[in-house]
Short mmCIF file of C-alpha atoms in Angstrom, two decimals:
data_model
loop_
_atom_site.label_atom_id
_atom_site.label_comp_id
_atom_site.label_asym_id
_atom_site.label_seq_id
_atom_site.Cartn_x
_atom_site.Cartn_y
_atom_site.Cartn_z
CA UNK Q 939 59.49 96.87 42.69
CA UNK Q 940 59.50 94.37 45.58
CA UNK Q 941 63.27 93.79 45.11
CA UNK Q 942 63.96 97.54 45.07
CA UNK Q 943 61.84 97.90 48.21
CA UNK Q 944 63.84 95.17 50.00
CA UNK Q 945 67.18 96.81 49.11
CA UNK Q 946 65.85 100.20 50.16
CA UNK Q 947 64.63 98.86 53.52
CA UNK Q 948 68.02 97.23 54.19
CA UNK Q 949 69.85 100.45 53.32
CA UNK Q 950 67.60 102.71 55.41
CA UNK Q 951 67.90 100.47 58.48
CA UNK Q 952 71.70 101.02 58.50
CA UNK Q 953 71.13 104.60 59.66
CA UNK Q 954 69.44 103.31 62.83
CA UNK Q 955 72.87 102.43 64.26
CA UNK Q 956 73.91 106.10 63.99
CA UNK Q 957 70.68 107.18 65.67
CA UNK Q 958 71.41 104.74 68.50
CA UNK Q 959 74.83 106.36 68.85
CA UNK Q 960 73.48 109.84 69.63
CA UNK Q 961 70.85 108.26 71.87
CA UNK Q 962 73.70 106.69 73.87
CA UNK Q 963 76.03 109.71 73.86
CA UNK Q 964 73.71 112.73 73.57
CA UNK Q 965 75.84 115.28 75.43
CA UNK Q 966 78.97 114.44 73.44
CA UNK Q 967 77.10 114.75 70.15
CA UNK Q 968 75.60 118.10 71.16
CA UNK Q 969 78.96 119.46 72.33
CA UNK Q 970 80.56 118.41 69.06
CA UNK Q 971 77.87 120.17 67.04
CA UNK Q 972 78.18 123.27 69.22
CA UNK Q 973 81.88 123.61 68.43
CA UNK Q 974 81.31 122.83 64.74
CA UNK Q 975 78.69 125.59 64.44
CA UNK Q 976 80.81 128.18 66.28
CA UNK Q 977 83.89 127.33 64.24
CA UNK Q 978 81.98 127.41 60.94
CA UNK Q 979 80.51 130.87 61.57
CA UNK Q 980 83.50 132.64 63.16
CA UNK Q 981 84.27 134.68 60.03
CA UNK Q 982 80.70 135.73 59.30
CA UNK Q 983 79.51 139.22 60.20
CA UNK Q 984 77.61 137.76 63.16
CA UNK Q 985 80.56 135.64 64.24
CA UNK Q 986 82.89 138.64 64.23
CA UNK Q 987 80.37 140.76 66.13
CA UNK Q 988 80.34 138.27 69.01
CA UNK Q 989 83.96 137.16 68.54
CA UNK Q 990 83.15 133.50 67.95
CA UNK Q 991 86.89 132.78 67.56
CA UNK Q 992 87.41 133.29 71.28
CA UNK Q 993 84.37 131.29 72.45
CA UNK Q 994 85.62 128.07 74.04
CA UNK Q 995 82.55 126.79 75.88
CA UNK Q 996 78.78 126.68 75.85
CA UNK Q 997 78.85 128.83 79.00
CA UNK Q 998 80.78 131.60 77.22
CA UNK Q 999 78.40 131.40 74.26
CA UNK Q 1000 75.35 131.87 76.49
CA UNK Q 1001 76.96 134.77 78.34
CA UNK Q 1002 78.05 136.59 75.20
CA UNK Q 1003 75.24 136.08 72.68
CA UNK Q 1004 71.78 137.35 73.72
CA UNK Q 1005 68.62 135.36 73.08
CA UNK Q 1006 67.06 136.12 69.71
CA UNK Q 1007 63.62 136.17 68.12
CA UNK Q 1008 62.60 136.99 64.57
CA UNK Q 1009 62.35 140.72 65.26
CA UNK Q 1010 65.93 140.91 66.53
CA UNK Q 1011 67.49 139.08 63.56
CA UNK Q 1012 65.11 140.50 60.94
CA UNK Q 1013 67.53 143.31 59.87
CA UNK Q 1014 70.18 140.68 59.04
CA UNK Q 1015 67.72 138.50 57.14
CA UNK Q 1016 66.41 141.45 55.14
CA UNK Q 1017 69.95 142.06 53.88
CA UNK Q 1018 70.29 138.38 53.02
CA UNK Q 1019 67.01 138.53 51.10
CA UNK Q 1020 68.62 141.21 48.92
CA UNK Q 1021 71.53 138.92 48.17
CA UNK Q 1022 74.18 139.80 50.77
CA UNK Q 1023 76.17 136.79 51.92
CA UNK Q 1024 78.34 135.71 54.88
CA UNK Q 1025 76.02 137.51 57.30
CA UNK Q 1026 74.73 134.80 59.66
CA UNK Q 1027 76.22 131.73 57.97
CA UNK Q 1028 79.28 131.30 55.73
CA UNK Q 1029 77.86 129.31 52.81
CA UNK Q 1030 75.67 130.88 50.15
CA UNK Q 1031 72.05 131.40 51.22
CA UNK Q 1032 69.67 131.51 48.27
CA UNK Q 1033 66.59 129.77 49.70
CA UNK Q 1034 64.22 131.14 52.35
CA UNK Q 1035 61.30 129.33 53.99
CA UNK Q 1036 58.36 131.69 54.31
CA UNK Q 1037 56.58 131.11 57.59
CA UNK Q 1038 53.83 132.82 59.49
CA UNK Q 1039 53.47 130.27 62.30
CA UNK Q 1040 49.88 131.36 62.96
CA UNK Q 1041 47.33 133.41 61.05
CA UNK Q 1042 49.31 136.56 61.79
CA UNK Q 1043 49.63 138.90 58.84
CA UNK Q 1044 53.40 139.17 59.33
CA UNK Q 1045 55.56 136.74 57.39
CA UNK Q 1046 58.90 135.42 58.52
CA UNK Q 1047 61.65 134.44 56.09
CA UNK Q 1048 63.88 131.73 57.55
CA UNK Q 1049 67.22 131.24 55.76
CA UNK Q 1050 67.78 127.71 54.44
CA UNK Q 1051 71.45 126.95 53.79
CA UNK Q 1052 72.65 123.99 51.76
CA UNK Q 1053 73.86 122.46 55.05
CA UNK Q 1054 70.48 122.81 56.76
CA UNK Q 1055 68.76 121.48 53.65
CA UNK Q 1056 70.94 118.37 53.44
CA UNK Q 1057 72.04 117.72 57.05
CA UNK Q 1058 68.79 118.69 58.76
CA UNK Q 1059 65.60 118.69 56.67
CA UNK Q 1060 66.47 115.95 54.17
CA UNK Q 1061 68.27 113.93 56.82
CA UNK Q 1062 65.10 114.11 58.92
CA UNK Q 1063 63.07 112.89 55.95
CA UNK Q 1064 65.42 109.94 55.46
CA UNK Q 1065 65.34 109.15 59.18
CA UNK Q 1066 61.55 108.99 59.15
CA UNK Q 1067 61.88 106.23 56.59
CA UNK Q 1068 64.80 104.59 58.45
CA UNK Q 1069 62.81 104.38 61.68
CA UNK Q 1070 59.74 103.09 59.86
CA UNK Q 1071 61.74 100.46 57.97
CA UNK Q 1072 63.37 99.36 61.22
CA UNK Q 1073 60.02 99.07 63.00
CA UNK Q 1074 58.23 97.50 60.01
CA UNK Q 1075 60.84 95.45 58.08
CA UNK Q 1076 58.07 93.86 55.98
CA UNK Q 1077 56.91 97.24 54.64
CA UNK Q 1078 56.06 97.74 50.97
CA UNK Q 1079 56.17 101.54 50.73
CA UNK Q 1080 58.41 101.66 47.65
CA UNK Q 1081 56.10 99.40 45.69
CA UNK Q 1082 53.96 102.52 45.24
CA UNK Q 1083 54.11 106.27 45.74
CA UNK Q 1084 54.00 108.77 48.56
CA UNK Q 1085 51.25 111.39 48.44
CA UNK Q 1086 52.74 114.66 49.70
CA UNK Q 1087 50.58 117.64 50.59
CA UNK Q 1088 52.89 120.53 49.71
CA UNK Q 1089 52.74 124.13 50.83
CA UNK Q 1090 50.38 126.86 49.80
CA UNK Q 1091 53.10 129.13 48.42
CA UNK Q 1092 54.99 128.44 45.25
CA UNK Q 1093 58.65 129.25 44.93
CA UNK Q 1094 58.97 132.96 44.28
CA UNK Q 1095 62.05 134.76 42.99
CA UNK Q 1096 63.29 137.62 45.17
CA UNK Q 1097 66.18 138.58 42.93
CA UNK Q 1098 68.57 136.92 40.54
CA UNK Q 1099 69.82 134.45 43.13
CA UNK Q 1100 67.21 134.24 45.92
CA UNK Q 1101 63.95 132.29 46.22
CA UNK Q 1102 61.28 131.81 48.89
CA UNK Q 1103 58.23 129.67 49.55
CA UNK Q 1104 56.67 127.43 52.20
CA UNK Q 1105 59.23 125.04 53.65
CA UNK Q 1106 57.46 122.11 51.99
CA UNK Q 1107 57.67 123.92 48.65
CA UNK Q 1108 61.40 124.60 49.15
CA UNK Q 1109 61.97 120.92 50.00
CA UNK Q 1110 59.94 119.62 47.05
CA UNK Q 1111 61.81 121.96 44.69
CA UNK Q 1112 65.15 120.58 45.91
CA UNK Q 1113 64.29 116.87 46.19
CA UNK Q 1114 66.76 114.39 44.65
CA UNK Q 1115 65.54 112.67 41.50
CA UNK Q 1116 64.95 109.30 43.20
CA UNK Q 1117 62.66 110.90 45.79
CA UNK Q 1118 60.76 112.85 43.13
CA UNK Q 1119 60.13 109.59 41.26
CA UNK Q 1120 58.34 108.09 44.27
CA UNK Q 1121 56.25 111.19 45.04
CA UNK Q 1122 52.80 112.20 43.82
CA UNK Q 1123 51.20 114.45 42.55
CA UNK Q 1124 53.27 116.23 39.93
CA UNK Q 1125 55.21 119.26 41.17
CA UNK Q 1126 53.02 121.61 39.11
CA UNK Q 1127 50.04 120.52 41.26
CA UNK Q 1128 51.94 120.11 44.54
CA UNK Q 1129 53.03 123.75 44.48
CA UNK Q 1130 49.75 125.35 43.36
CA UNK Q 1131 48.79 128.48 45.30
CA UNK Q 1132 45.00 128.27 45.12
CA UNK Q 1133 44.30 125.66 47.79
CA UNK Q 1134 40.68 124.97 46.85
CA UNK Q 1135 41.63 124.33 43.23
CA UNK Q 1136 44.70 122.45 44.41
CA UNK Q 1137 42.65 119.96 46.48
CA UNK Q 1138 40.54 119.23 43.41
CA UNK Q 1139 43.59 118.71 41.20
CA UNK Q 1140 45.41 116.62 43.83
CA UNK Q 1141 42.45 114.30 44.17
CA UNK Q 1142 42.12 113.93 40.40
CA UNK Q 1143 45.84 113.25 40.00
CA UNK Q 1144 46.19 110.67 42.76
CA UNK Q 1145 43.02 108.55 42.80
CA UNK Q 1146 44.44 106.18 40.17
CA UNK Q 1147 47.94 106.01 41.69
CA UNK Q 1148 49.16 103.20 43.95
CA UNK Q 1149 49.55 105.37 47.06
CA UNK Q 1150 51.32 103.53 49.89
CA UNK Q 1151 52.02 106.48 52.18
CA UNK Q 1152 50.76 110.01 52.85
CA UNK Q 1153 52.56 113.02 54.33
CA UNK Q 1154 50.72 116.10 55.50
CA UNK Q 1155 49.07 118.17 58.22
CA UNK Q 1156 46.01 116.26 59.58
CA UNK Q 1157 43.52 119.07 58.94
CA UNK Q 1158 44.37 119.40 55.25
CA UNK Q 1159 44.81 115.66 54.78
CA UNK Q 1160 41.20 115.27 55.93
CA UNK Q 1161 40.06 117.89 53.41
CA UNK Q 1162 41.84 116.00 50.61
CA UNK Q 1163 40.54 112.62 51.81
CA UNK Q 1164 36.94 113.85 51.71
CA UNK Q 1165 37.47 115.22 48.21
CA UNK Q 1166 38.89 111.85 47.07
CA UNK Q 1167 35.94 109.92 48.53
CA UNK Q 1168 33.49 112.39 47.01
CA UNK Q 1169 35.05 111.93 43.56
CA UNK Q 1170 35.32 108.15 43.73
CA UNK Q 1171 32.12 107.34 45.63
CA UNK Q 1172 34.14 105.04 47.90
CA UNK Q 1173 33.54 104.59 51.63
CA UNK Q 1174 37.11 104.83 52.84
CA UNK Q 1175 40.64 105.45 51.57
CA UNK Q 1176 41.58 101.76 51.51
CA UNK Q 1177 38.98 101.24 48.79
CA UNK Q 1178 40.84 103.87 46.76
CA UNK Q 1179 44.40 102.97 47.82
CA UNK Q 1180 44.36 99.34 49.06
CA UNK Q 1181 48.14 99.35 49.71
CA UNK Q 1182 48.12 102.43 51.94
CA UNK Q 1183 50.19 101.55 55.02
CA UNK Q 1184 51.80 104.70 56.47
CA UNK Q 1185 50.86 108.27 57.39
CA UNK Q 1186 53.49 110.87 58.31
CA UNK Q 1187 51.94 113.76 60.22
CA UNK Q 1188 52.94 116.79 62.24
CA UNK Q 1189 52.25 120.48 62.99
CA UNK Q 1190 49.25 119.79 65.26
CA UNK Q 1191 48.42 117.28 67.99
CA UNK Q 1192 47.16 114.12 66.28
CA UNK Q 1193 45.18 112.73 69.21
CA UNK Q 1194 41.93 114.62 68.49
CA UNK Q 1195 42.04 113.47 64.84
CA UNK Q 1196 42.84 109.81 65.46
CA UNK Q 1197 39.24 108.54 65.37
CA UNK Q 1198 38.55 110.36 62.09
CA UNK Q 1199 41.58 108.72 60.50
CA UNK Q 1200 40.58 105.31 61.81
CA UNK Q 1201 37.25 105.74 60.05
CA UNK Q 1202 38.95 106.89 56.84
CA UNK Q 1203 41.59 104.14 56.98
CA UNK Q 1204 39.94 101.13 58.69
CA UNK Q 1205 43.04 98.99 59.13
CA UNK Q 1206 44.62 97.84 62.38
CA UNK Q 1207 47.97 97.66 60.54
CA UNK Q 1208 47.99 101.32 59.47
CA UNK Q 1209 51.14 102.98 60.82
CA UNK Q 1210 51.05 106.59 62.08
CA UNK Q 1211 54.39 108.33 62.47
CA UNK Q 1212 54.58 111.84 63.93
CA UNK Q 1213 57.35 114.28 63.07
CA UNK Q 1214 58.38 117.63 64.51
CA UNK Q 1215 59.56 119.65 61.55
CA UNK Q 1216 59.45 123.44 61.21
CA UNK Q 1217 60.88 126.10 58.90
CA UNK Q 1218 63.69 126.59 61.42
CA UNK Q 1219 64.72 122.93 61.53
CA UNK Q 1220 63.79 119.27 61.93
CA UNK Q 1221 63.65 118.46 65.63
CA UNK Q 1222 61.92 115.19 66.45
CA UNK Q 1223 60.57 111.86 65.20
CA UNK Q 1224 58.26 109.32 66.81
CA UNK Q 1225 60.67 106.40 66.95
CA UNK Q 1226 58.55 103.91 68.92
CA UNK Q 1227 55.46 102.38 67.36
CA UNK Q 1228 53.40 102.23 70.55
CA UNK Q 1229 54.39 105.57 72.05
CA UNK Q 1230 53.52 109.14 71.11
CA UNK Q 1231 56.84 110.48 72.43
CA UNK Q 1232 59.21 112.11 69.95
CA UNK Q 1233 62.91 111.31 69.90
CA UNK Q 1234 64.87 114.58 69.97
CA UNK Q 1235 67.18 114.38 66.95
CA UNK Q 1236 70.61 115.54 68.10
CA UNK Q 1237 72.84 115.22 65.01
CA UNK Q 1238 71.10 117.54 62.56
CA UNK Q 1239 73.36 120.57 62.89
CA UNK Q 1240 71.34 122.06 65.76
CA UNK Q 1241 72.57 123.00 69.23
CA UNK Q 1242 69.72 123.08 71.76
CA UNK Q 1243 69.00 125.17 74.84
CA UNK Q 1244 65.86 125.13 76.95
CA UNK Q 1245 64.23 128.01 78.81
CA UNK Q 1246 61.96 127.22 81.78
CA UNK Q 1247 58.61 128.87 81.10
CA UNK Q 1248 58.59 130.65 84.46
CA UNK Q 1249 61.67 132.60 83.29
CA UNK Q 1250 60.18 133.60 79.94
CA UNK Q 1251 59.42 137.19 80.98
CA UNK Q 1252 62.87 137.87 82.45
CA UNK Q 1253 65.23 140.20 80.61
CA UNK Q 1254 68.31 137.95 80.40
CA UNK Q 1255 67.04 134.54 81.50
CA UNK Q 1256 69.34 131.61 82.21
CA UNK Q 1257 68.79 128.76 79.75
CA UNK Q 1258 69.50 125.09 80.40
CA UNK Q 1259 71.51 122.58 78.39
CA UNK Q 1260 70.41 118.98 77.88
CA UNK Q 1261 72.19 117.77 81.00
CA UNK Q 1262 70.20 120.24 83.15
CA UNK Q 1263 66.61 119.62 82.03
CA UNK Q 1264 64.00 117.80 84.12
CA UNK Q 1265 61.11 115.55 83.27
CA UNK Q 1266 57.59 116.94 82.74
CA UNK Q 1267 58.51 120.62 83.00
CA UNK Q 1268 57.52 123.14 80.34
CA UNK Q 1269 60.43 124.59 78.35
CA UNK Q 1270 60.68 127.00 75.45
CA UNK Q 1271 63.11 125.70 72.80
CA UNK Q 1272 66.16 127.78 71.86
CA UNK Q 1273 68.21 126.72 68.82
CA UNK Q 1274 71.48 127.56 67.09
CA UNK Q 1275 71.64 126.03 63.61
CA UNK Q 1276 73.61 125.39 60.45
CA UNK Q 1277 71.18 127.74 58.74
CA UNK Q 1278 72.49 130.74 60.68
CA UNK Q 1279 69.97 131.04 63.52
CA UNK Q 1280 71.73 131.85 66.82
CA UNK Q 1281 70.13 131.33 70.23
CA UNK Q 1282 66.82 131.67 68.39
CA UNK Q 1283 63.54 131.14 70.23
CA UNK Q 1284 61.25 129.29 67.83
CA UNK Q 1285 58.10 129.83 69.91
CA UNK Q 1286 57.31 126.19 70.74
CA UNK Q 1287 57.09 124.67 74.21
CA UNK Q 1288 57.94 121.07 75.05
CA UNK Q 1289 58.22 118.69 77.99
CA UNK Q 1290 60.76 115.91 78.35
CA UNK Q 1291 59.15 112.51 78.77
CA UNK Q 1292 62.47 110.65 78.94
CA UNK Q 1293 66.06 111.68 79.68
CA UNK Q 1294 67.81 108.53 78.43
CA UNK Q 1295 67.30 108.84 75.55
CA UNK Q 1296 65.93 112.38 75.28
CA UNK Q 1297 62.32 112.14 74.20
CA UNK Q 1298 59.81 114.99 74.21
CA UNK Q 1299 56.21 115.93 73.64
CA UNK Q 1300 55.08 119.26 72.23
CA UNK Q 1301 52.91 121.16 74.71
CA UNK Q 1302 52.13 124.33 72.76
CA UNK Q 1303 53.45 127.73 71.81
CA UNK Q 1304 55.03 130.40 73.98
CA UNK Q 1305 52.30 132.80 72.85
CA UNK Q 1306 49.39 130.33 72.59
CA UNK Q 1307 47.87 129.87 76.02
CA UNK Q 1308 45.21 131.41 78.24
CA UNK Q 1309 46.43 132.95 81.46
CA UNK Q 1310 44.08 135.87 82.04
CA UNK Q 1311 43.35 134.80 85.62
CA UNK Q 1312 46.45 132.81 86.59
CA UNK Q 1313 44.96 129.58 85.24
CA UNK Q 1314 47.83 128.85 82.79
CA UNK Q 1315 45.84 126.70 80.36
CA UNK Q 1316 48.17 125.45 77.61
CA UNK Q 1317 47.35 123.73 74.34
CA UNK Q 1318 48.09 120.28 75.75
CA UNK Q 1319 45.39 120.87 78.41
CA UNK Q 1320 42.89 122.02 75.79
CA UNK Q 1321 43.58 119.06 73.47
CA UNK Q 1322 43.16 116.61 76.34
CA UNK Q 1323 39.90 118.20 77.48
CA UNK Q 1324 38.32 118.42 74.05
CA UNK Q 1325 39.26 114.79 73.31
CA UNK Q 1326 37.64 113.65 76.57
CA UNK Q 1327 34.48 115.65 75.79
CA UNK Q 1328 34.28 114.16 72.29
CA UNK Q 1329 34.75 110.65 73.69
CA UNK Q 1330 32.00 111.15 76.28
CA UNK Q 1331 29.45 112.43 73.75
CA UNK Q 1332 30.34 110.58 70.53
CA UNK Q 1333 31.43 113.84 68.90
CA UNK Q 1334 34.11 114.45 66.29
CA UNK Q 1335 35.51 117.95 66.08
CA UNK Q 1336 37.04 119.73 63.09
CA UNK Q 1337 38.69 122.75 64.71
CA UNK Q 1338 38.44 125.09 67.66
CA UNK Q 1339 39.78 128.24 69.24
CA UNK Q 1340 39.40 129.69 72.74
CA UNK Q 1341 40.10 132.94 74.56
CA UNK Q 1342 39.36 134.66 77.89
CA UNK Q 1343 36.19 136.49 78.89
CA UNK Q 1344 37.48 139.32 81.04
CA UNK Q 1345 36.05 140.45 84.38
CA UNK Q 1346 33.20 142.92 83.94
CA UNK Q 1347 31.88 144.78 86.98
CA UNK Q 1348 31.17 142.24 89.69
CA UNK Q 1349 30.97 139.33 87.21
CA UNK Q 1350 33.61 136.62 87.21
CA UNK Q 1351 35.63 135.95 84.09
CA UNK Q 1352 35.76 132.81 81.98
CA UNK Q 1353 36.79 131.15 78.76
CA UNK Q 1354 34.97 131.41 75.45
CA UNK Q 1355 35.31 128.60 72.91
CA UNK Q 1356 34.28 128.28 69.27
CA UNK Q 1357 34.16 124.61 68.22
CA UNK Q 1358 33.24 123.25 64.81
CA UNK Q 1359 32.08 119.62 64.71
CA UNK Q 1360 32.28 116.98 62.01
CA UNK Q 1361 29.86 114.93 64.13
CA UNK Q 1362 27.69 116.71 66.67
CA UNK Q 1363 27.80 115.70 70.37
CA UNK Q 1364 24.79 113.62 71.39
CA UNK Q 1365 24.47 115.95 74.37
CA UNK Q 1366 25.99 119.41 73.93
CA UNK Q 1367 25.62 120.43 77.58
CA UNK Q 1368 27.36 117.23 78.66
CA UNK Q 1369 30.13 118.01 76.18
CA UNK Q 1370 30.69 121.39 77.86
CA UNK Q 1371 30.58 119.82 81.34
CA UNK Q 1372 33.18 117.19 80.44
CA UNK Q 1373 35.38 119.81 78.77
CA UNK Q 1374 35.24 121.94 81.90
CA UNK Q 1375 35.68 119.06 84.36
CA UNK Q 1376 38.62 117.59 82.44
CA UNK Q 1377 40.39 120.96 82.52
CA UNK Q 1378 39.78 121.03 86.27
CA UNK Q 1379 41.13 117.51 86.68
CA UNK Q 1380 44.37 118.11 84.78
CA UNK Q 1381 45.10 121.76 85.64
CA UNK Q 1382 45.08 122.64 89.35
CA UNK Q 1383 45.37 126.37 88.62
CA UNK Q 1384 42.25 126.29 86.46
CA UNK Q 1385 40.47 124.19 89.08
CA UNK Q 1386 41.32 126.68 91.84
CA UNK Q 1387 39.93 129.58 89.78
CA UNK Q 1388 36.76 127.58 88.97
CA UNK Q 1389 36.03 126.83 92.66
CA UNK Q 1390 32.49 128.07 93.36
CA UNK Q 1391 32.69 130.18 90.17
CA UNK Q 1392 34.78 132.65 92.13
CA UNK Q 1393 37.17 133.75 89.35
CA UNK Q 1394 36.21 131.68 86.29
CA UNK Q 1395 32.72 130.63 85.27
CA UNK Q 1396 31.73 127.50 83.34
CA UNK Q 1397 33.02 127.85 79.75
CA UNK Q 1398 30.92 129.61 77.13
CA UNK Q 1399 31.06 127.27 74.13
CA UNK Q 1400 29.81 128.18 70.65
CA UNK Q 1401 28.70 125.37 68.34
CA UNK Q 1402 29.95 126.66 65.01
CA UNK Q 1403 28.40 125.71 61.64
CA UNK Q 1404 30.40 123.69 59.11
CA UNK Q 1405 33.19 125.55 57.27
CA UNK Q 1406 33.40 128.34 59.87
CA UNK Q 1407 37.16 128.04 60.29
CA UNK Q 1408 37.77 127.21 56.63
CA UNK Q 1409 35.96 130.37 55.56
CA UNK Q 1410 37.78 132.45 58.15
CA UNK Q 1411 41.19 131.20 56.97
CA UNK Q 1412 40.11 131.79 53.37
CA UNK Q 1413 39.07 135.37 54.17
CA UNK Q 1414 42.58 136.01 55.47
CA UNK Q 1415 44.29 134.38 52.48
CA UNK Q 1416 45.63 131.65 54.78
CA UNK Q 1417 44.31 128.42 53.26
CA UNK Q 1418 46.50 125.35 53.22
CA UNK Q 1419 50.12 124.56 53.91
CA UNK Q 1420 51.26 125.29 57.44
CA UNK Q 1421 48.47 127.78 58.22
CA UNK Q 1422 46.53 126.67 61.26
CA UNK Q 1423 43.75 128.01 63.42
CA UNK Q 1424 45.32 129.36 66.65
CA UNK Q 1425 43.99 127.02 69.33
CA UNK Q 1426 44.39 129.35 72.30
CA UNK Q 1427 44.96 133.08 72.68
CA UNK Q 1428 45.35 135.28 75.71
CA UNK Q 1429 43.32 138.02 74.04
CA UNK Q 1430 39.99 138.09 72.19
CA UNK Q 1431 41.26 139.03 68.71
CA UNK Q 1432 40.66 135.71 66.90
CA UNK Q 1433 37.35 134.83 68.56
CA UNK Q 1434 35.88 138.26 67.83
CA UNK Q 1435 37.10 138.14 64.22
CA UNK Q 1436 35.44 134.76 63.69
CA UNK Q 1437 32.19 135.81 65.33
CA UNK Q 1438 32.03 138.83 63.01
CA UNK Q 1439 32.35 136.63 59.89
CA UNK Q 1440 29.14 134.75 60.71
CA UNK Q 1441 25.85 135.97 59.31
CA UNK Q 1442 23.84 134.50 62.18
CA UNK Q 1443 24.74 134.34 65.90
CA UNK Q 1444 26.22 131.03 67.01
CA UNK Q 1445 24.37 128.64 69.26
CA UNK Q 1446 26.22 128.35 72.52
CA UNK Q 1447 26.18 126.93 76.01
CA UNK Q 1448 27.12 129.11 78.96
#
């Protein structure tokens, strides 16, 4: 096994030279992919509609093809779901990644072509390993197995030739044999639908394996870890898996979970590698060990555009290409892909932290923010504030959501939070004060509205009992996989739904 691991590490490190190439020539690589995508799709129904054959530049493309969201391309995808081909992309589409993005009842079906499967998603998976092997040449990951927390939806057959499921389920179903050999648990467990039963079975199936690495969303990884420790009676995961050395994570900001993972995996050598992977494509990888920035992956069959957030509400807004973006500004991501998505707004917002090479950090969602009073609180603000409050009071949180409290009569408005703790703050009122003050320190708009309680009052924070969010997700049939509690909302829908599920009123500070 050690010999195989050494050969594997050598082979994976070779890809790093190609990564360095697009880091050095990002605009050339993007322009090449742009022309490849346009040329490939010129004879599709979509390509003919917008006359892709005559498009010679990125400027023409932006002028001719309007920005898209799921609602605008849904009619095309519905036809593809029924088996029609050559609609958005020329090669056969028989796989669809089912995505909801939030706890919304509406499902999205994202087409997954063979090209996007191989050149984007699987390439991203290989690059995660390449970057890790390059940064840790003495790794031993192939001396054991990788524990993969798969999706909550099995592969379902739409018709004779079409299938859908969570992206992770689609990827697991299409893994090459060598990758399947190094993965645990068995596919029959990995793709189980019932997430509560699945956690039990996953723990049972993996506690006696030599697990060297774990891949999964932090929230559900914690659920599995607690189940494993409960079954084994051990104090931490290293007592169960002594060779555990790497954790791949994504989907939510890891910073608020870091202390919990340090307690579960008490090793200074444990490597945490963040990825930015969605149903629509694989976008970024944390390529530096001591930095939380994500390298924007530019050779995965994706052409990128970026929309300044202040232009989001405009009818035909002007997007920016890579050579036009600025540091530390909020942008919505627009993608055109080898899966047949064209000028598609995925709903995420990012900031560039570096322009040579292009590195980013995820700041939130285009629809997940609070701006009821002009305060423009984004998820990044909320994560920073809640981490500071936990640090100041020794607390560990499990999950949270927040929304506005609207003006009523002569009363000022505010924000209402529901927070569930793994470890309670030693001073709840101090927790709320630090949360509020940190938001004021990092968000000048929020601070201005909080001045003398003129527009926004001190936050109203509910201290939720254990399993509040778990039970709420369960009640909506949204356990596991990519389903996440919406952190922020500009309306009261989620907060009021959660409050109604509780038998007793929550304790809160106001």
